[in-house]
Short mmCIF file of C-alpha atoms and ligand atoms in Angstrom, two decimals:
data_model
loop_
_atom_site.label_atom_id
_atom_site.label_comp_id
_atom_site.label_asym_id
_atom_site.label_seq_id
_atom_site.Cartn_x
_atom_site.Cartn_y
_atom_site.Cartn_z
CA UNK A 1 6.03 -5.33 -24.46
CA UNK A 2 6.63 -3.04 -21.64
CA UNK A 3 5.84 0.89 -22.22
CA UNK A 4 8.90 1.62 -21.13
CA UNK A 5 9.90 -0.72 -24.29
CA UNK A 6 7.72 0.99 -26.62
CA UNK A 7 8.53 4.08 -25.92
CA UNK A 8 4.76 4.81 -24.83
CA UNK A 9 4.55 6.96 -21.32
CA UNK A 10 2.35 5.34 -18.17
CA UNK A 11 0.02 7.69 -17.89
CA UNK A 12 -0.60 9.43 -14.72
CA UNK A 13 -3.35 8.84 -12.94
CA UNK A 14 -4.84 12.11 -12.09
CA UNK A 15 -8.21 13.61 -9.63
CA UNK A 16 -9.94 16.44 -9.25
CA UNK A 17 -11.52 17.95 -6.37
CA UNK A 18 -12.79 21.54 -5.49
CA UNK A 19 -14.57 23.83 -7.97
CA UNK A 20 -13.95 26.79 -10.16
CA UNK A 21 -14.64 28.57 -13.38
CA UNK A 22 -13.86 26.57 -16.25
CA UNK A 23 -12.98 23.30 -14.64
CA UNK A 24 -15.54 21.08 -16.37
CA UNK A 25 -14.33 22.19 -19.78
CA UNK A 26 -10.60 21.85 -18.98
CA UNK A 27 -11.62 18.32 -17.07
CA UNK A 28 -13.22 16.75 -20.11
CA UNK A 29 -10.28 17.73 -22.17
CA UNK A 30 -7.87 15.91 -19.73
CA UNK A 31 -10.02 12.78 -19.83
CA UNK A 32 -9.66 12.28 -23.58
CA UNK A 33 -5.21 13.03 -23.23
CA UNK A 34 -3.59 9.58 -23.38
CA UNK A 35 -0.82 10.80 -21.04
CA UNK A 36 -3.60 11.04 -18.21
CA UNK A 37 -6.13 8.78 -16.47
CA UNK A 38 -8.52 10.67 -14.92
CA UNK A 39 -9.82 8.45 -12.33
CA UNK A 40 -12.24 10.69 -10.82
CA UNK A 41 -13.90 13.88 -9.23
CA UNK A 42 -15.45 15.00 -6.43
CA UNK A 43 -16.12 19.16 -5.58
CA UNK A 44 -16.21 18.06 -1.60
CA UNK A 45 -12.73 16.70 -0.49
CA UNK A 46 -14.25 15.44 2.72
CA UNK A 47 -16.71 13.02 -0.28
CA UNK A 48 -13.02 12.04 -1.96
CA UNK A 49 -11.15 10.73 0.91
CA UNK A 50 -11.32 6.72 0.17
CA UNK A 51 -9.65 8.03 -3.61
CA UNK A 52 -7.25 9.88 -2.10
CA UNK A 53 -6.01 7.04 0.01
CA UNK A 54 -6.08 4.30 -1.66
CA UNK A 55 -6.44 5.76 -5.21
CA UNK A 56 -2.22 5.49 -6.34
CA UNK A 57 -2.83 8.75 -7.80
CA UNK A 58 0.36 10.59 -9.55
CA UNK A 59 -1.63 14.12 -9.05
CA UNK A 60 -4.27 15.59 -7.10
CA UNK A 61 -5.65 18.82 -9.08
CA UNK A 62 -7.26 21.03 -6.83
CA UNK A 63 -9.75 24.16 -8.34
CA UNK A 64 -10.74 26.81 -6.33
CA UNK A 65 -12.66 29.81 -6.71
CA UNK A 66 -11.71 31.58 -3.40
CA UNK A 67 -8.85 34.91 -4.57
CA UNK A 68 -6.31 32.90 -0.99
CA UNK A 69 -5.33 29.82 -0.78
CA UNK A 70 -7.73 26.94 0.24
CA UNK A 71 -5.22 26.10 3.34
CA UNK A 72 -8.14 23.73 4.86
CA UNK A 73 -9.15 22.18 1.92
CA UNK A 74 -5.00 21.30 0.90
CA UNK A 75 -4.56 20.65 4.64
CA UNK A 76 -7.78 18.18 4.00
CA UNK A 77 -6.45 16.65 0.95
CA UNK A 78 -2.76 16.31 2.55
CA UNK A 79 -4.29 13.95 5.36
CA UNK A 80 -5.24 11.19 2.61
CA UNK A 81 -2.90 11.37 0.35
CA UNK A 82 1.28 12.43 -0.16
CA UNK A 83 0.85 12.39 -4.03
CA UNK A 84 1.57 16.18 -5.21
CA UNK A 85 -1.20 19.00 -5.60
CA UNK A 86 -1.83 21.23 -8.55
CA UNK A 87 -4.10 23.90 -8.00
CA UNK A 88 -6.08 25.15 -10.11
CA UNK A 89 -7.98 28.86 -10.34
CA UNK A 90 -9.73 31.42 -11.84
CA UNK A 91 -10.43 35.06 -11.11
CA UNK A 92 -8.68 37.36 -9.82
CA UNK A 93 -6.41 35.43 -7.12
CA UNK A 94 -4.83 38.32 -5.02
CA UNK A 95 -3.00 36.51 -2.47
CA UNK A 96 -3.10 32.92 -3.83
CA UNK A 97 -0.11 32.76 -5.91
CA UNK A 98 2.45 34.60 -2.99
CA UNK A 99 1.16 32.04 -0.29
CA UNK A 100 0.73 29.23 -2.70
CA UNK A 101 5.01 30.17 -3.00
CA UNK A 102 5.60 28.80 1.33
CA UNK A 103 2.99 26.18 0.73
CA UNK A 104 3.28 22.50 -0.39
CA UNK A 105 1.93 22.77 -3.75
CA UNK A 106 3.84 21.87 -6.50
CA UNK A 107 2.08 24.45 -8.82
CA UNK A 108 -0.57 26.77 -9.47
CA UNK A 109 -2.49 27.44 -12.79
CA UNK A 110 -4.39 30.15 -13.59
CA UNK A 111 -7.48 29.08 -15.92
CA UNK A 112 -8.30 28.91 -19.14
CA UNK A 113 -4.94 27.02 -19.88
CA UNK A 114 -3.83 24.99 -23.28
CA UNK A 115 -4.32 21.38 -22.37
CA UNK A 116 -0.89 20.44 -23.25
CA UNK A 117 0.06 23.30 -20.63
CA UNK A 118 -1.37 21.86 -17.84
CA UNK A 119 -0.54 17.99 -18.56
CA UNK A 120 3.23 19.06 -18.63
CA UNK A 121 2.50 20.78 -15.28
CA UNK A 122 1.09 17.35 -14.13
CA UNK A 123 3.59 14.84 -15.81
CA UNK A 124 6.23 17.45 -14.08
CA UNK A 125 4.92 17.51 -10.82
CA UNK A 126 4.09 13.85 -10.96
CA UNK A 127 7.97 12.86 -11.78
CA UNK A 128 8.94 15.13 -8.94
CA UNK A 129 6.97 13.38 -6.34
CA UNK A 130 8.42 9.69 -7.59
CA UNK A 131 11.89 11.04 -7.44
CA UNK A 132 11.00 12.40 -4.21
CA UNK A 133 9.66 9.17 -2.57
CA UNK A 134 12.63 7.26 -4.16
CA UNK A 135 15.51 9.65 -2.82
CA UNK A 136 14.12 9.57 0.53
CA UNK A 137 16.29 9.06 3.70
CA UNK A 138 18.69 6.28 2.98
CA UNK A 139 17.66 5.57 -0.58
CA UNK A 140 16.28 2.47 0.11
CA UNK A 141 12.39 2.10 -1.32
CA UNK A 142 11.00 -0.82 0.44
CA UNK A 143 8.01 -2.69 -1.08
CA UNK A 144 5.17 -2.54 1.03
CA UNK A 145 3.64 -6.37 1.42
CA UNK A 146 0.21 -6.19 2.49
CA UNK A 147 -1.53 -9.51 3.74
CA UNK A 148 -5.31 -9.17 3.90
CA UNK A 149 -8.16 -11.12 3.60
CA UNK A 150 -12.04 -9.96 5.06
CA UNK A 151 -12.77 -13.01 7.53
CA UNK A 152 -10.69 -13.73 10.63
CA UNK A 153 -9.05 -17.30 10.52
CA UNK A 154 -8.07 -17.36 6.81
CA UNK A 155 -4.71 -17.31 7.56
CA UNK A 156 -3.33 -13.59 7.35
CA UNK A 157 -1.09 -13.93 10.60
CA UNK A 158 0.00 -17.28 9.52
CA UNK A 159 1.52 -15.94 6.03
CA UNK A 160 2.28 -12.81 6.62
CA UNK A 161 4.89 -14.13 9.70
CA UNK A 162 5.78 -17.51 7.70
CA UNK A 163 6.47 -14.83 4.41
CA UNK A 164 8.53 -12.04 6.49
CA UNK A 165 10.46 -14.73 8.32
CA UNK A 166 11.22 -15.86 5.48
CA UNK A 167 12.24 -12.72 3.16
CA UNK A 168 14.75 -12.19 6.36
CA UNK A 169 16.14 -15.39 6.99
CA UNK A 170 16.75 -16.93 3.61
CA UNK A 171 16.37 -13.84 1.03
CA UNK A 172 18.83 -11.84 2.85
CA UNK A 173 16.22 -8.45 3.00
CA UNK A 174 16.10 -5.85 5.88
CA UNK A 175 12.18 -7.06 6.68
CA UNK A 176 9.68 -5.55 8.97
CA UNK A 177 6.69 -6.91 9.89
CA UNK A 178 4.13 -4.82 10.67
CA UNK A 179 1.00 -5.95 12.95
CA UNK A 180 -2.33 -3.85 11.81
CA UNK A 181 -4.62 -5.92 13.05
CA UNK A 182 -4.46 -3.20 15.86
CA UNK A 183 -6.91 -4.48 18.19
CA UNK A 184 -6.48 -8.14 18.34
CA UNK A 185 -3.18 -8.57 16.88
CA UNK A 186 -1.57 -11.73 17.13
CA UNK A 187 1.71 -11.84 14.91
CA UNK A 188 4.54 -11.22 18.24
CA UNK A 189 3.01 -14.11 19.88
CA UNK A 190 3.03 -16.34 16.71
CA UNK A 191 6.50 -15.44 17.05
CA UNK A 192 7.40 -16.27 20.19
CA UNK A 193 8.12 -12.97 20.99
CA UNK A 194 6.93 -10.89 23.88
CA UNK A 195 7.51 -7.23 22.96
CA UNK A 196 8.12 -4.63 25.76
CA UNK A 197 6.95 -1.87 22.83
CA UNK A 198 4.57 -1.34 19.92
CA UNK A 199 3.08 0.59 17.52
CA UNK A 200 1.14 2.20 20.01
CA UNK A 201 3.82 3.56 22.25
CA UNK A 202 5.89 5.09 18.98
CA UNK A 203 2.49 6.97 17.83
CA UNK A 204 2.25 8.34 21.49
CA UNK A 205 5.91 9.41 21.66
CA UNK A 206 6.65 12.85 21.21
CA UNK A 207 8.54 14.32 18.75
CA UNK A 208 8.73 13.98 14.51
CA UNK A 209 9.19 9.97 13.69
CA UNK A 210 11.94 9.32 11.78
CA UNK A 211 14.43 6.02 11.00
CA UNK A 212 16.12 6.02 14.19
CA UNK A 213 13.26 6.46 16.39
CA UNK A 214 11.19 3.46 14.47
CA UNK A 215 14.07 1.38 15.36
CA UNK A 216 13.58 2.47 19.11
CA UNK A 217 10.23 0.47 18.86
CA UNK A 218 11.29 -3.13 17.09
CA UNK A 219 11.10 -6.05 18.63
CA UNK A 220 13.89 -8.28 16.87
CA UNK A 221 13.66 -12.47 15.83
CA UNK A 222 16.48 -14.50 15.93
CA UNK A 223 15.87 -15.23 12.46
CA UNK A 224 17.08 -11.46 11.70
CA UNK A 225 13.13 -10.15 11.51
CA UNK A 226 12.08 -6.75 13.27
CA UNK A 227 8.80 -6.50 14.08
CA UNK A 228 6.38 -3.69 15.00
CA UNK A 229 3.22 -5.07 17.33
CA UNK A 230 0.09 -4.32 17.72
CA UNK A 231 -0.87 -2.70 20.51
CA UNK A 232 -1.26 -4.65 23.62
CA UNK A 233 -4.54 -3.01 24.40
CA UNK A 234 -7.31 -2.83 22.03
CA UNK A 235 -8.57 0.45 22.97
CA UNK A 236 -5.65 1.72 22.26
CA UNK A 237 -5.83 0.95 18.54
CA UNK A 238 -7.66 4.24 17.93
CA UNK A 239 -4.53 6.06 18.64
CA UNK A 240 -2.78 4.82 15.68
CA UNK A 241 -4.17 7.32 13.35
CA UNK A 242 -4.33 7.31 9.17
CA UNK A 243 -1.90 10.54 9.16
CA UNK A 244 0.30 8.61 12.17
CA UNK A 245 0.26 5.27 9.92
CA UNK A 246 0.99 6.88 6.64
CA UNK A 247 4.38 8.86 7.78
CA UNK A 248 5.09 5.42 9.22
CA UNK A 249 4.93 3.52 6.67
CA UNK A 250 6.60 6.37 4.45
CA UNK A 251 9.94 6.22 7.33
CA UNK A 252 9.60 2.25 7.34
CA UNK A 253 10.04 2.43 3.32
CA UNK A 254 13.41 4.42 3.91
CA UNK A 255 15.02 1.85 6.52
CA UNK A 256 13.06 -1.73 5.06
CA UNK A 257 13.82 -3.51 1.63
CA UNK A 258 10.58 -5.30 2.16
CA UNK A 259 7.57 -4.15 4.66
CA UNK A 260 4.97 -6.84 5.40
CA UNK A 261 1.62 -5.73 6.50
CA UNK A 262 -0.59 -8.20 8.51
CA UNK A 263 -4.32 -6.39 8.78
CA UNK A 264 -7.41 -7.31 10.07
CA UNK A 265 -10.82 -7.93 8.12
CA UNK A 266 -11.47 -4.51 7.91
CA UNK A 267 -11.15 -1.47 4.99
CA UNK A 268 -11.09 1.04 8.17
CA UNK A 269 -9.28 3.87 8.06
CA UNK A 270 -5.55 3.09 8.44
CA UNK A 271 -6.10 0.28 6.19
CA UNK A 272 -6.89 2.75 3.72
CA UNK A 273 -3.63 4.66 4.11
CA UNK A 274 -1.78 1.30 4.46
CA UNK A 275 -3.81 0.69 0.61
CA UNK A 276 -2.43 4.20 -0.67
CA UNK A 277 1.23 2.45 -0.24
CA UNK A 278 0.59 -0.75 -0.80
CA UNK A 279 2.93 -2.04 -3.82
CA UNK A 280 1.56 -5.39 -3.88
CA UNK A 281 -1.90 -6.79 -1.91
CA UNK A 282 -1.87 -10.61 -1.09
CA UNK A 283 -5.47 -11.00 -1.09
CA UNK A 284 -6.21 -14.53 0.63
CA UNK A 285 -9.14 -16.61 -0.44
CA UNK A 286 -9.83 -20.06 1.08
CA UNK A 287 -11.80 -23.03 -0.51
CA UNK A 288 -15.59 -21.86 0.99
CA UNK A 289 -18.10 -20.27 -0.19
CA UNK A 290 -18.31 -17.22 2.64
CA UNK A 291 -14.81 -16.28 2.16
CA UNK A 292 -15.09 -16.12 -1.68
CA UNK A 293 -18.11 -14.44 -1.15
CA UNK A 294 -16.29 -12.18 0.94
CA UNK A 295 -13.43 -11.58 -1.66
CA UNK A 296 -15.61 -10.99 -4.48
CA UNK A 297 -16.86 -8.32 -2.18
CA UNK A 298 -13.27 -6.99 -1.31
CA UNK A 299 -12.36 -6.77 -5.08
CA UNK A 300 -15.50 -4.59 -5.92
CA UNK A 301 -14.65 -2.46 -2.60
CA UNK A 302 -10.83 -2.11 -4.17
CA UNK A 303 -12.07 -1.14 -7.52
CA UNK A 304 -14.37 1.13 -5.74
CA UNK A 305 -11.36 2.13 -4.15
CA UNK A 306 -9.70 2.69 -7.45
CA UNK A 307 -6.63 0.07 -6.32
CA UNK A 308 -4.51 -0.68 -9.41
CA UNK A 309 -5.98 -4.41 -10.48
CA UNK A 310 -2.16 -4.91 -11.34
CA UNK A 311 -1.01 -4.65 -7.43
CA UNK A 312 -3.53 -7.63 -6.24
CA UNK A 313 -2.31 -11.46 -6.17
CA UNK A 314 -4.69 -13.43 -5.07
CA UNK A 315 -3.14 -16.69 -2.30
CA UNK A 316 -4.79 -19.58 -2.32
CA UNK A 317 -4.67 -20.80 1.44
CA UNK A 318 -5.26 -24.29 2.39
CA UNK A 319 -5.36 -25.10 -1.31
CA UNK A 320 -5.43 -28.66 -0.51
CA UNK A 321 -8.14 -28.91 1.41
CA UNK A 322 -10.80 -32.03 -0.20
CA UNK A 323 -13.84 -29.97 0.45
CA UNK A 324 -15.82 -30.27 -2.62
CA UNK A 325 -13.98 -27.17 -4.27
CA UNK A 326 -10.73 -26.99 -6.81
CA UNK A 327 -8.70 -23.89 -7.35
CA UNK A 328 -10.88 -23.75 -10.75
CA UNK A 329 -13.64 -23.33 -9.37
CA UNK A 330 -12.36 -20.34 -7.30
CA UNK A 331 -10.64 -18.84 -10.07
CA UNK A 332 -13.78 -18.65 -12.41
CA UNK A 333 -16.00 -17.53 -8.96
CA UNK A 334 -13.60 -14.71 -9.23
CA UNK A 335 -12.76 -14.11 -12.56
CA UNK A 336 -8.94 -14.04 -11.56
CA UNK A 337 -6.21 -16.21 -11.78
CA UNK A 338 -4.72 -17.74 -8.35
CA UNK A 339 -1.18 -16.33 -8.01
CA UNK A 340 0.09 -18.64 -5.05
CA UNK A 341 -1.49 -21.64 -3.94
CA UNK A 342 -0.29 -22.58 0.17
CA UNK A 343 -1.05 -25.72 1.33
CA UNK A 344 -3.03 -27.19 4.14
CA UNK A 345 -0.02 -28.40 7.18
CA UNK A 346 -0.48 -29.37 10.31
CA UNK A 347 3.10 -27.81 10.97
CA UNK A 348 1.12 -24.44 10.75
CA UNK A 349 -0.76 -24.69 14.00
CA UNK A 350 2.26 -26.50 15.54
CA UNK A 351 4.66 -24.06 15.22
CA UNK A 352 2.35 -21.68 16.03
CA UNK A 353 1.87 -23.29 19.87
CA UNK A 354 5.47 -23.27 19.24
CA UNK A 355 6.39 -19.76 18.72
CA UNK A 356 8.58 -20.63 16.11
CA UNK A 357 7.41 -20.19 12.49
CA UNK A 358 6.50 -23.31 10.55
CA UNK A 359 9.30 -21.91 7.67
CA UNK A 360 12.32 -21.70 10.24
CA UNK A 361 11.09 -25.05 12.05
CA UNK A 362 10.02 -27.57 9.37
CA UNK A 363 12.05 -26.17 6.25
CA UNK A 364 11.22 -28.99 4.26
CA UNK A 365 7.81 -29.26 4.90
CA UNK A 366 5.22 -28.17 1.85
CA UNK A 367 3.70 -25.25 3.61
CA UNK A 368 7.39 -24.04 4.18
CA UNK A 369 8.18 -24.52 0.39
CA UNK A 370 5.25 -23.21 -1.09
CA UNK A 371 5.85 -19.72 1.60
CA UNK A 372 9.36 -19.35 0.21
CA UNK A 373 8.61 -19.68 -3.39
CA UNK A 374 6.30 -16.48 -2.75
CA UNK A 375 9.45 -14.85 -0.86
CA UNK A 376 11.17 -15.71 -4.17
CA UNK A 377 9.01 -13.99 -6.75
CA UNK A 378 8.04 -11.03 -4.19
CA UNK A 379 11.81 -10.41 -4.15
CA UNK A 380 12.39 -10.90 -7.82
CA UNK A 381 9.45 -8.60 -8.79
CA UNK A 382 10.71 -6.20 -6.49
CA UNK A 383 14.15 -6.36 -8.48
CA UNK A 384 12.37 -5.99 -11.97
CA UNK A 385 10.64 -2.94 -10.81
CA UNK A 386 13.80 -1.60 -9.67
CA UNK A 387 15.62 -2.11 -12.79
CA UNK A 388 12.80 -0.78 -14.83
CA UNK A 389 12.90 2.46 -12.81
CA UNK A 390 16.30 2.48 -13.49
CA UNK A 391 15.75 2.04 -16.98
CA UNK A 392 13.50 4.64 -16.97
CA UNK A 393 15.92 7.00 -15.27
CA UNK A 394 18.72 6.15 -17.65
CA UNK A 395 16.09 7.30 -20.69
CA UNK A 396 15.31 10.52 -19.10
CA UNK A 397 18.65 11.63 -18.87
CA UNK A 398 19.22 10.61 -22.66
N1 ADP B 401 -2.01 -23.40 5.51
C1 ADP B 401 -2.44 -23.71 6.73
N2 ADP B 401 -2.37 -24.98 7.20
C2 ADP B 401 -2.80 -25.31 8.42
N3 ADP B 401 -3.29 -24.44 9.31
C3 ADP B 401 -3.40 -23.15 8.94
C4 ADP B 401 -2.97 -22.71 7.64
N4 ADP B 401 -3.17 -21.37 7.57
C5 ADP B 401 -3.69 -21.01 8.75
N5 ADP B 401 -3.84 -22.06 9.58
C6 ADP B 401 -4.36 -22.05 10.97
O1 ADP B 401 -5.60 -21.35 10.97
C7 ADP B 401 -5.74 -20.59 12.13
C8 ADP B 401 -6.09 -19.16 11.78
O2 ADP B 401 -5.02 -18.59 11.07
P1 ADP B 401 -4.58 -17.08 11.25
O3 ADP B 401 -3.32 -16.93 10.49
O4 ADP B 401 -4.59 -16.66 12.66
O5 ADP B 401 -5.79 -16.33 10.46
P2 ADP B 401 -6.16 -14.78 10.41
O6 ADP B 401 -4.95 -14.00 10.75
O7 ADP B 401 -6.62 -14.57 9.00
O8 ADP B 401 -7.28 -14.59 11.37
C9 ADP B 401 -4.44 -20.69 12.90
O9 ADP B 401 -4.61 -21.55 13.98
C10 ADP B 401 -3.46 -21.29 11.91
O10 ADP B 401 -2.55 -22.15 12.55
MG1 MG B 402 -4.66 -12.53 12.25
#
């Protein structure tokens, strides 16, 4: 059963930075509410960015001790993270609460407050923020695909293409694939394509980025797929900051039903932001030892990270392979269950040299299949959480 069923409330997962009086008491009392998880705390911001980013969090409560507002230390927090900001203070704040009024806060509370005071402020400013991110631009909410894996040559560029050819060609979505591998990045020529733009001239354009100006920088495929490249260059990865990446990603949702993320082996900074968004992480294993080794590694670093467990589908790539090791083996190595299993094809590397992707070329080829099944249940989980939002919608108006 569902919450949403039951009647129960998600809670909303909640973390604390900064210091003031009273905080500790007023923390421990959130930790025990069942409408919260409290994933964390850290009195430094600069010590909390990797939560921040990649933590999902519904509510960032920030205390302070200072009588003004902490402009460097929201500024800080802002950079990581687009989830809304409490803040929280004691004392006498004299000029806190007036600028506090022009800034993007959704609240301030004065401590000592009653608990159940300040998780309504939270479950308030939480619901806010969703609404927010759902209303935005054109109302459309694309999912946010993310393909990684931490060793080169697992397969990353192969899926993620194969997969966002073929959510646009056969599942009828507005796709764009988006090439974060930003140095080496290899997806436009896997695609035949040889872009005049990418990613790195839009970050170096002037001016705010918004829907129309993203489509300024897409390279289109016949098969109806836009794509953003990497940059041509890989010194000019650099440019393509966190704060760049995350309003990207945030204008992509408004204009894409689905957003598919190649990345390279790396939890660097924009891969952190690209985390923070990230509805659902194909995490690709292969059948060798390094690259489990490797992904047992990347699942500690994404618990570390605080990534919902719930988000992360483990692929299966060359599951075929007669190397001495079944998908068992890997699943008990990991202590998760494989959610897609691709097979080995010699199509793959064909249609690669090709420039055409394996799915559009060999159709009926088992790679092919096993790519659009995933297209299938990435698009029909995408429709479940959209009725259950709506669901939930309907029973807050009741
Ligand atoms: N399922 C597969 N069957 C056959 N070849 C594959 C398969 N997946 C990937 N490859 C090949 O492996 C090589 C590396 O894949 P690639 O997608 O570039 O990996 P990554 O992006 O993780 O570095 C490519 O030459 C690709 O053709
Ligand atoms: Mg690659």
């Amino acid at each position: 059963m569902t919450d949403s069923q039951n009647g129960a409330r998600e809670p909303v997962r909640v973390y604390f930075t900064g210091t003031c009086e009273g905080l500790d008491k007023l923390r421990e009392a959130l930790s025990n509410h069942p409408e919260l998880e409290v994933v964390g705390a850290s009195a430094q911001v600069s010590q909390a960015s990797s939560v921040l980013a990649g933590g999902h969090l519904g509510c960032v409560l920030h205390a302070t001790n200072s009588p003004s507002l902490p402009a460097a230390e929201l500024a800080a927090i802002r950079e990581q993270t687009a989830a809304p900001v409490i803040v929280l203070a004691s004392g006498a704040p004299s000029t806190l609460l007036e600028e506090a009024l022009e800034a993007d806060v959704s609240d301030v509370l004065l401590l000592p407050q009653l608990t159940d005071n300040v998780v309504f402020a939270i479950r308030k400013a939480s619901h806010a923020g969703r609404k927010l991110a759902a209303q935005g631009g054109h109302g459309r909410y694309g999912k946010i695909v993310t393909v990684f894996a931490p060793k080169g040559g697992t397969g990353k560029t192969s899926i993620a293409t194969n997969l966002a050819a073929s959510l646009a060609k056969h599942s009828g979505k507005r796709t764009l694939l988006l090439d974060l591998d930003l140095q080496f990045g290899d997806a436009a020529i896997m695609l035949g394509l040889e872009p005049e733009k990418t990613i790195y001239d839009l970050v170096v354009a002037p001016g705010e980025l918004d829907s129309e100006k993203l489509a300024g920088y897409i390279t289109r495929h016949q098969c109806g797929l836009e794509i953003l490249p990497a940059p041509l260059r890989p010194e000019d990865a650099e440019l393509v900051t966190e704060a760049k990446l995350g309003r990207l990603l945030e204008v992509a949702r408004d204009s894409y039903d689905v957003i598919v993320v190649d990345t390279s082996p790396f939890f660097h900074g924009p891969m952190l932001a690209t985390l923070d968004r990230t509805d659902e992480l194909l995490l690709l294993c292969g059948l060798d030892v390094p690259t489990l080794k490797n992904v047992r590694l990347s699942l500690q670093t994404l618990e570390l990270l605080s990534f919902p467990p719930d988000r992360i589908k483990l692929v299966l790539n060359r599951a075929n392979s007669k190397v001495g090791m079944k998908p068992k083996e890997v699943e008990s190595a990991l202590e998760r269950e494989i959610g897609f299993e691709i097979p080995s094809d010699r199509i793959v590397p064909l249609a690669v040299n090709r420039g055409n992707p394996a799915v559009l070329a060999e159709p009926k080829a088992e790679f092919s299949k096993a790519i659009r099944a995933m297209a299938k249940d990435l698009v029909a989980s995408q429709a479940v959480a959209k009725q259950k939002k709506k669901f939930m919608a309907t029973l807050a108006r009741a």
